[in-house]
């Protein structure tokens, strides 16, 4: 495919959404065509699936159901939005992708890396990003940011314990070891301009 597929990952409150905005502006100003997206990405089918997952009333949701729903939503978003953009040569900046499922469901929910990878390989048909940027913020710092921002919407995952978020964080560190070429870590506890600069330096190596 002609375009480049870049995903951003990190714990809740890592600031990746703000980093993506700065990166997008940087490339737009230089005349690149970019697409910023996040699952469910405005895709109607995926939006509906996400509502089911994130509903704070769905406390009885089974972890496997949760993992399958994220994978289903991802598949639709990938096929309806990401792949067409990549085929037309666009730089796709995606806020969370398959590594979120590996970290949150595989490690956080303890469903297992292999198990969650297996259902996701089916969902994504082996389409991995060209580059994944892990915005590294310690889970306690991230959660603090989430809960000190009053107008930020809190979902079912945000409301999980610090223990859960630590498992997710350690999961991400495992993923960096498993995919050292694809996943690159940047320090998210620096000022946003520095974090964005590090992200751009990494992206420059692949475009
Ligand atoms: P969102 O509101 O997009 O938060 P953020 O700005 O932190 O990305 O909510 C995404 C939540 O869903 C977040 O807590 C991580 C979780 N999640 C998973 O558990 N598995 C997944 O596959 C994805 C994509 C997200």
PDB file of C-alpha atoms and ligand atoms in Angstrom:
ATOM      1  CA  UNK A   1       0.000   0.000   0.000  1.00  0.00           C
ATOM      2  CA  UNK A   2       1.229   3.495  -0.875  1.00  0.00           C
ATOM      3  CA  UNK A   3       0.436   5.252   2.421  1.00  0.00           C
ATOM      4  CA  UNK A   4       1.922   4.875   5.875  1.00  0.00           C
ATOM      5  CA  UNK A   5       0.078   3.461   8.824  1.00  0.00           C
ATOM      6  CA  UNK A   6       1.175   4.835  12.204  1.00  0.00           C
ATOM      7  CA  UNK A   7      -0.549   3.911  15.448  1.00  0.00           C
ATOM      8  CA  UNK A   8      -0.216   5.607  18.830  1.00  0.00           C
ATOM      9  CA  UNK A   9      -0.492   3.663  22.035  1.00  0.00           C
ATOM     10  CA  UNK A  10      -0.238   4.341  25.720  1.00  0.00           C
ATOM     11  CA  UNK A  11      -2.001   4.115  29.051  1.00  0.00           C
ATOM     12  CA  UNK A  12      -5.131   6.156  29.698  1.00  0.00           C
ATOM     13  CA  UNK A  13      -4.127   9.786  30.155  1.00  0.00           C
ATOM     14  CA  UNK A  14      -0.851   9.403  28.244  1.00  0.00           C
ATOM     15  CA  UNK A  15      -1.645  12.449  26.106  1.00  0.00           C
ATOM     16  CA  UNK A  16      -1.380  10.615  22.808  1.00  0.00           C
ATOM     17  CA  UNK A  17      -4.433  12.388  21.391  1.00  0.00           C
ATOM     18  CA  UNK A  18      -2.751  15.797  21.873  1.00  0.00           C
ATOM     19  CA  UNK A  19       0.507  14.472  20.421  1.00  0.00           C
ATOM     20  CA  UNK A  20      -1.346  13.227  17.342  1.00  0.00           C
ATOM     21  CA  UNK A  21      -2.826  16.720  16.759  1.00  0.00           C
ATOM     22  CA  UNK A  22       0.617  18.338  16.760  1.00  0.00           C
ATOM     23  CA  UNK A  23       2.004  15.645  14.458  1.00  0.00           C
ATOM     24  CA  UNK A  24      -0.944  16.041  12.080  1.00  0.00           C
ATOM     25  CA  UNK A  25      -0.426  19.812  11.821  1.00  0.00           C
ATOM     26  CA  UNK A  26       3.269  19.326  11.202  1.00  0.00           C
ATOM     27  CA  UNK A  27       2.656  17.075   8.192  1.00  0.00           C
ATOM     28  CA  UNK A  28      -0.302  19.062   6.860  1.00  0.00           C
ATOM     29  CA  UNK A  29       1.801  22.224   6.809  1.00  0.00           C
ATOM     30  CA  UNK A  30       4.328  20.336   4.733  1.00  0.00           C
ATOM     31  CA  UNK A  31       1.714  19.325   2.189  1.00  0.00           C
ATOM     32  CA  UNK A  32       1.228  15.698   3.174  1.00  0.00           C
ATOM     33  CA  UNK A  33      -2.217  14.161   3.104  1.00  0.00           C
ATOM     34  CA  UNK A  34      -3.046  12.843   6.547  1.00  0.00           C
ATOM     35  CA  UNK A  35      -5.930  11.067   8.193  1.00  0.00           C
ATOM     36  CA  UNK A  36      -6.322  11.139  11.956  1.00  0.00           C
ATOM     37  CA  UNK A  37      -8.560   8.410  13.198  1.00  0.00           C
ATOM     38  CA  UNK A  38      -9.327   6.307  16.247  1.00  0.00           C
ATOM     39  CA  UNK A  39     -11.416   3.261  16.710  1.00  0.00           C
ATOM     40  CA  UNK A  40     -14.375   3.356  16.060  1.00  0.00           C
ATOM     41  CA  UNK A  41     -13.445   6.193  13.692  1.00  0.00           C
ATOM     42  CA  UNK A  42     -16.891   7.460  12.902  1.00  0.00           C
ATOM     43  CA  UNK A  43     -17.778   4.165  11.259  1.00  0.00           C
ATOM     44  CA  UNK A  44     -21.438   3.555  12.105  1.00  0.00           C
ATOM     45  CA  UNK A  45     -21.119  -0.166  12.766  1.00  0.00           C
ATOM     46  CA  UNK A  46     -18.012   0.319  14.906  1.00  0.00           C
ATOM     47  CA  UNK A  47     -19.630   3.192  16.848  1.00  0.00           C
ATOM     48  CA  UNK A  48     -22.480   0.906  17.803  1.00  0.00           C
ATOM     49  CA  UNK A  49     -20.106  -1.826  18.939  1.00  0.00           C
ATOM     50  CA  UNK A  50     -18.112   0.691  20.993  1.00  0.00           C
ATOM     51  CA  UNK A  51     -21.227   1.950  22.761  1.00  0.00           C
ATOM     52  CA  UNK A  52     -21.873  -1.591  23.936  1.00  0.00           C
ATOM     53  CA  UNK A  53     -18.307  -2.033  25.185  1.00  0.00           C
ATOM     54  CA  UNK A  54     -17.943   1.285  26.980  1.00  0.00           C
ATOM     55  CA  UNK A  55     -21.367   1.516  28.622  1.00  0.00           C
ATOM     56  CA  UNK A  56     -20.607   1.897  32.342  1.00  0.00           C
ATOM     57  CA  UNK A  57     -23.744  -0.122  33.083  1.00  0.00           C
ATOM     58  CA  UNK A  58     -22.320  -3.212  31.355  1.00  0.00           C
ATOM     59  CA  UNK A  59     -20.384  -4.347  34.415  1.00  0.00           C
ATOM     60  CA  UNK A  60     -21.303  -7.983  33.720  1.00  0.00           C
ATOM     61  CA  UNK A  61     -19.493  -8.043  30.370  1.00  0.00           C
ATOM     62  CA  UNK A  62     -17.319 -11.138  30.037  1.00  0.00           C
ATOM     63  CA  UNK A  63     -13.642 -10.353  29.188  1.00  0.00           C
ATOM     64  CA  UNK A  64     -13.794 -12.569  26.086  1.00  0.00           C
ATOM     65  CA  UNK A  65     -16.881 -10.753  24.870  1.00  0.00           C
ATOM     66  CA  UNK A  66     -15.041  -7.475  25.398  1.00  0.00           C
ATOM     67  CA  UNK A  67     -12.016  -8.713  23.422  1.00  0.00           C
ATOM     68  CA  UNK A  68     -14.165  -9.997  20.558  1.00  0.00           C
ATOM     69  CA  UNK A  69     -16.137  -6.759  20.354  1.00  0.00           C
ATOM     70  CA  UNK A  70     -12.980  -4.637  20.174  1.00  0.00           C
ATOM     71  CA  UNK A  71     -11.673  -6.945  17.448  1.00  0.00           C
ATOM     72  CA  UNK A  72     -14.963  -6.721  15.532  1.00  0.00           C
ATOM     73  CA  UNK A  73     -15.004  -2.938  15.738  1.00  0.00           C
ATOM     74  CA  UNK A  74     -11.363  -2.840  14.603  1.00  0.00           C
ATOM     75  CA  UNK A  75     -12.007  -5.014  11.576  1.00  0.00           C
ATOM     76  CA  UNK A  76     -14.783  -2.757  10.307  1.00  0.00           C
ATOM     77  CA  UNK A  77     -12.799   0.444  10.912  1.00  0.00           C
ATOM     78  CA  UNK A  78      -9.743  -1.041   9.182  1.00  0.00           C
ATOM     79  CA  UNK A  79     -11.602  -2.153   6.087  1.00  0.00           C
ATOM     80  CA  UNK A  80     -13.944   0.779   5.719  1.00  0.00           C
ATOM     81  CA  UNK A  81     -11.560   3.602   6.584  1.00  0.00           C
ATOM     82  CA  UNK A  82      -7.875   2.778   7.084  1.00  0.00           C
ATOM     83  CA  UNK A  83      -7.173   0.531   4.097  1.00  0.00           C
ATOM     84  CA  UNK A  84      -8.839   2.832   1.523  1.00  0.00           C
ATOM     85  CA  UNK A  85      -6.783   5.755   2.909  1.00  0.00           C
ATOM     86  CA  UNK A  86      -3.542   3.764   2.726  1.00  0.00           C
ATOM     87  CA  UNK A  87      -4.336   2.727  -0.825  1.00  0.00           C
ATOM     88  CA  UNK A  88      -4.602   6.353  -1.838  1.00  0.00           C
ATOM     89  CA  UNK A  89      -1.223   7.212  -0.307  1.00  0.00           C
ATOM     90  CA  UNK A  90      -2.361   8.955   2.869  1.00  0.00           C
ATOM     91  CA  UNK A  91      -0.440   9.031   6.182  1.00  0.00           C
ATOM     92  CA  UNK A  92      -2.834   7.443   8.668  1.00  0.00           C
ATOM     93  CA  UNK A  93      -2.377   8.456  12.312  1.00  0.00           C
ATOM     94  CA  UNK A  94      -4.441   6.077  14.386  1.00  0.00           C
ATOM     95  CA  UNK A  95      -5.171   6.626  18.079  1.00  0.00           C
ATOM     96  CA  UNK A  96      -4.987   3.032  19.443  1.00  0.00           C
ATOM     97  CA  UNK A  97      -5.045  -0.159  17.377  1.00  0.00           C
ATOM     98  CA  UNK A  98      -4.301  -3.844  17.914  1.00  0.00           C
ATOM     99  CA  UNK A  99      -1.718  -3.281  20.682  1.00  0.00           C
ATOM    100  CA  UNK A 100      -4.449  -1.789  22.875  1.00  0.00           C
ATOM    101  CA  UNK A 101      -6.255  -5.119  22.774  1.00  0.00           C
ATOM    102  CA  UNK A 102      -3.048  -7.039  23.438  1.00  0.00           C
ATOM    103  CA  UNK A 103      -2.241  -4.795  26.423  1.00  0.00           C
ATOM    104  CA  UNK A 104      -5.732  -4.237  27.891  1.00  0.00           C
ATOM    105  CA  UNK A 105      -7.421  -7.556  27.132  1.00  0.00           C
ATOM    106  CA  UNK A 106      -4.365  -9.819  26.835  1.00  0.00           C
ATOM    107  CA  UNK A 107      -2.448  -8.533  29.855  1.00  0.00           C
ATOM    108  CA  UNK A 108      -4.908  -6.306  31.774  1.00  0.00           C
ATOM    109  CA  UNK A 109      -7.820  -8.745  31.643  1.00  0.00           C
ATOM    110  CA  UNK A 110      -5.360 -11.654  31.656  1.00  0.00           C
ATOM    111  CA  UNK A 111      -6.898 -13.378  28.635  1.00  0.00           C
ATOM    112  CA  UNK A 112      -3.388 -14.090  27.389  1.00  0.00           C
ATOM    113  CA  UNK A 113      -1.275 -12.507  24.661  1.00  0.00           C
ATOM    114  CA  UNK A 114      -1.532 -15.504  22.304  1.00  0.00           C
ATOM    115  CA  UNK A 115      -5.301 -15.768  22.641  1.00  0.00           C
ATOM    116  CA  UNK A 116      -5.950 -12.085  22.003  1.00  0.00           C
ATOM    117  CA  UNK A 117      -3.443 -12.027  19.151  1.00  0.00           C
ATOM    118  CA  UNK A 118      -5.219 -14.987  17.520  1.00  0.00           C
ATOM    119  CA  UNK A 119      -8.634 -13.319  17.347  1.00  0.00           C
ATOM    120  CA  UNK A 120      -7.040 -10.075  16.225  1.00  0.00           C
ATOM    121  CA  UNK A 121      -5.059 -11.724  13.447  1.00  0.00           C
ATOM    122  CA  UNK A 122      -8.402 -12.859  12.089  1.00  0.00           C
ATOM    123  CA  UNK A 123      -9.872  -9.370  12.542  1.00  0.00           C
ATOM    124  CA  UNK A 124      -7.015  -7.411  10.964  1.00  0.00           C
ATOM    125  CA  UNK A 125      -5.986 -10.023   8.408  1.00  0.00           C
ATOM    126  CA  UNK A 126      -2.357  -9.405   9.464  1.00  0.00           C
ATOM    127  CA  UNK A 127      -2.417  -5.670   8.685  1.00  0.00           C
ATOM    128  CA  UNK A 128      -0.031  -4.183  11.266  1.00  0.00           C
ATOM    129  CA  UNK A 129       1.057  -0.539  11.376  1.00  0.00           C
ATOM    130  CA  UNK A 130       4.365   0.456   9.763  1.00  0.00           C
ATOM    131  CA  UNK A 131       5.213   2.149  13.042  1.00  0.00           C
ATOM    132  CA  UNK A 132       3.670   2.181  16.519  1.00  0.00           C
ATOM    133  CA  UNK A 133       4.566   4.965  18.923  1.00  0.00           C
ATOM    134  CA  UNK A 134       4.189   4.094  22.584  1.00  0.00           C
ATOM    135  CA  UNK A 135       3.697   7.254  24.652  1.00  0.00           C
ATOM    136  CA  UNK A 136       5.201   6.149  27.933  1.00  0.00           C
ATOM    137  CA  UNK A 137       3.515   7.595  30.999  1.00  0.00           C
ATOM    138  CA  UNK A 138       3.435   5.720  34.298  1.00  0.00           C
ATOM    139  CA  UNK A 139      -0.083   4.450  35.019  1.00  0.00           C
ATOM    140  CA  UNK A 140      -0.456   6.482  38.213  1.00  0.00           C
ATOM    141  CA  UNK A 141       0.492   9.663  36.333  1.00  0.00           C
ATOM    142  CA  UNK A 142      -1.925   8.878  33.497  1.00  0.00           C
ATOM    143  CA  UNK A 143      -4.849   8.115  35.784  1.00  0.00           C
ATOM    144  CA  UNK A 144      -4.175  11.271  37.738  1.00  0.00           C
ATOM    145  CA  UNK A 145      -4.485  13.241  34.514  1.00  0.00           C
ATOM    146  CA  UNK A 146      -7.739  11.450  33.621  1.00  0.00           C
ATOM    147  CA  UNK A 147      -9.356  12.146  36.954  1.00  0.00           C
ATOM    148  CA  UNK A 148      -8.115  15.723  37.299  1.00  0.00           C
ATOM    149  CA  UNK A 149      -9.684  16.712  33.960  1.00  0.00           C
ATOM    150  CA  UNK A 150     -13.265  17.294  35.022  1.00  0.00           C
ATOM    151  CA  UNK A 151     -14.858  17.469  31.569  1.00  0.00           C
ATOM    152  CA  UNK A 152     -13.170  14.316  30.279  1.00  0.00           C
ATOM    153  CA  UNK A 153     -15.575  11.488  29.603  1.00  0.00           C
ATOM    154  CA  UNK A 154     -14.794   8.436  31.741  1.00  0.00           C
ATOM    155  CA  UNK A 155     -15.446   5.008  30.230  1.00  0.00           C
ATOM    156  CA  UNK A 156     -15.762   1.538  31.763  1.00  0.00           C
ATOM    157  CA  UNK A 157     -12.030   0.916  31.350  1.00  0.00           C
ATOM    158  CA  UNK A 158     -10.991   4.190  33.025  1.00  0.00           C
ATOM    159  CA  UNK A 159     -12.929   3.114  36.092  1.00  0.00           C
ATOM    160  CA  UNK A 160     -10.809  -0.028  36.542  1.00  0.00           C
ATOM    161  CA  UNK A 161      -8.366  -0.243  39.483  1.00  0.00           C
ATOM    162  CA  UNK A 162      -4.809   1.057  39.492  1.00  0.00           C
ATOM    163  CA  UNK A 163      -3.753  -2.607  39.663  1.00  0.00           C
ATOM    164  CA  UNK A 164      -5.464  -3.248  36.293  1.00  0.00           C
ATOM    165  CA  UNK A 165      -3.779  -0.225  34.735  1.00  0.00           C
ATOM    166  CA  UNK A 166      -0.400  -1.412  36.011  1.00  0.00           C
ATOM    167  CA  UNK A 167      -0.950  -4.783  34.312  1.00  0.00           C
ATOM    168  CA  UNK A 168      -1.811  -2.944  31.095  1.00  0.00           C
ATOM    169  CA  UNK A 169       1.342  -0.831  31.386  1.00  0.00           C
ATOM    170  CA  UNK A 170       3.550  -3.871  31.982  1.00  0.00           C
ATOM    171  CA  UNK A 171       1.797  -5.486  29.029  1.00  0.00           C
ATOM    172  CA  UNK A 172       2.898  -2.618  26.795  1.00  0.00           C
ATOM    173  CA  UNK A 173       6.495  -3.074  27.982  1.00  0.00           C
ATOM    174  CA  UNK A 174       6.245  -6.750  26.990  1.00  0.00           C
ATOM    175  CA  UNK A 175       4.902  -5.781  23.567  1.00  0.00           C
ATOM    176  CA  UNK A 176       7.912  -3.507  22.983  1.00  0.00           C
ATOM    177  CA  UNK A 177      10.131  -6.545  23.576  1.00  0.00           C
ATOM    178  CA  UNK A 178       8.059  -8.711  21.228  1.00  0.00           C
ATOM    179  CA  UNK A 179       7.933  -6.104  18.410  1.00  0.00           C
ATOM    180  CA  UNK A 180      11.163  -4.097  18.838  1.00  0.00           C
ATOM    181  CA  UNK A 181      11.253  -2.979  15.199  1.00  0.00           C
ATOM    182  CA  UNK A 182       7.659  -1.796  15.010  1.00  0.00           C
ATOM    183  CA  UNK A 183       6.968  -0.353  18.470  1.00  0.00           C
ATOM    184  CA  UNK A 184       9.072   2.622  19.580  1.00  0.00           C
ATOM    185  CA  UNK A 185       8.828   4.199  23.015  1.00  0.00           C
ATOM    186  CA  UNK A 186       8.851   7.909  23.731  1.00  0.00           C
ATOM    187  CA  UNK A 187       8.781   9.575  27.150  1.00  0.00           C
ATOM    188  CA  UNK A 188       5.293  11.041  27.610  1.00  0.00           C
ATOM    189  CA  UNK A 189       6.108  12.755  30.881  1.00  0.00           C
ATOM    190  CA  UNK A 190       7.811  15.661  29.087  1.00  0.00           C
ATOM    191  CA  UNK A 191       6.221  18.856  27.727  1.00  0.00           C
ATOM    192  CA  UNK A 192       3.921  18.098  24.786  1.00  0.00           C
ATOM    193  CA  UNK A 193       6.173  19.924  22.285  1.00  0.00           C
ATOM    194  CA  UNK A 194       9.074  17.613  23.170  1.00  0.00           C
ATOM    195  CA  UNK A 195       6.909  14.499  23.036  1.00  0.00           C
ATOM    196  CA  UNK A 196       5.599  15.519  19.607  1.00  0.00           C
ATOM    197  CA  UNK A 197       9.127  16.278  18.362  1.00  0.00           C
ATOM    198  CA  UNK A 198      10.255  12.776  19.355  1.00  0.00           C
ATOM    199  CA  UNK A 199       7.228  11.288  17.591  1.00  0.00           C
ATOM    200  CA  UNK A 200       8.026  13.243  14.402  1.00  0.00           C
ATOM    201  CA  UNK A 201      11.674  12.142  14.537  1.00  0.00           C
ATOM    202  CA  UNK A 202      10.481   8.533  14.574  1.00  0.00           C
ATOM    203  CA  UNK A 203       7.980   9.056  11.762  1.00  0.00           C
ATOM    204  CA  UNK A 204      10.705  10.652   9.637  1.00  0.00           C
ATOM    205  CA  UNK A 205      12.527   7.333   9.647  1.00  0.00           C
ATOM    206  CA  UNK A 206       9.696   5.642   7.752  1.00  0.00           C
ATOM    207  CA  UNK A 207       8.416   8.289   5.315  1.00  0.00           C
TER     208      UNK A 207
HETATM  209  P1  LIG B   1     -10.951   6.322  24.863  1.00  0.00           P
HETATM  210  O1  LIG B   1     -12.091   7.096  25.368  1.00  0.00           O
HETATM  211  O2  LIG B   1     -10.673   6.282  23.416  1.00  0.00           O
HETATM  212  O3  LIG B   1      -9.666   6.699  25.688  1.00  0.00           O
HETATM  213  P2  LIG B   1      -8.208   7.107  25.282  1.00  0.00           P
HETATM  214  O4  LIG B   1      -8.292   8.562  24.976  1.00  0.00           O
HETATM  215  O5  LIG B   1      -7.426   6.784  26.517  1.00  0.00           O
HETATM  216  O6  LIG B   1      -7.776   6.265  24.118  1.00  0.00           O
HETATM  217  O7  LIG B   1     -11.181   4.854  25.398  1.00  0.00           O
HETATM  218  C1  LIG B   1     -10.484   3.830  24.985  1.00  0.00           C
HETATM  219  C2  LIG B   1     -10.490   2.855  26.144  1.00  0.00           C
HETATM  220  O8  LIG B   1     -10.677   1.555  25.651  1.00  0.00           O
HETATM  221  C3  LIG B   1      -9.188   2.878  26.869  1.00  0.00           C
HETATM  222  O9  LIG B   1      -9.424   2.720  28.253  1.00  0.00           O
HETATM  223  C4  LIG B   1      -8.488   1.642  26.346  1.00  0.00           C
HETATM  224  C5  LIG B   1      -9.603   0.743  26.001  1.00  0.00           C
HETATM  225  N1  LIG B   1      -9.334  -0.188  24.893  1.00  0.00           N
HETATM  226  C6  LIG B   1      -9.172  -1.537  25.144  1.00  0.00           C
HETATM  227  O10 LIG B   1      -9.267  -1.975  26.300  1.00  0.00           O
HETATM  228  N2  LIG B   1      -8.927  -2.388  24.108  1.00  0.00           N
HETATM  229  C7  LIG B   1      -8.846  -1.954  22.824  1.00  0.00           C
HETATM  230  O11 LIG B   1      -8.622  -2.748  21.900  1.00  0.00           O
HETATM  231  C8  LIG B   1      -9.012  -0.542  22.574  1.00  0.00           C
HETATM  232  C9  LIG B   1      -8.924   0.002  21.188  1.00  0.00           C
HETATM  233  C10 LIG B   1      -9.260   0.304  23.642  1.00  0.00           C
END
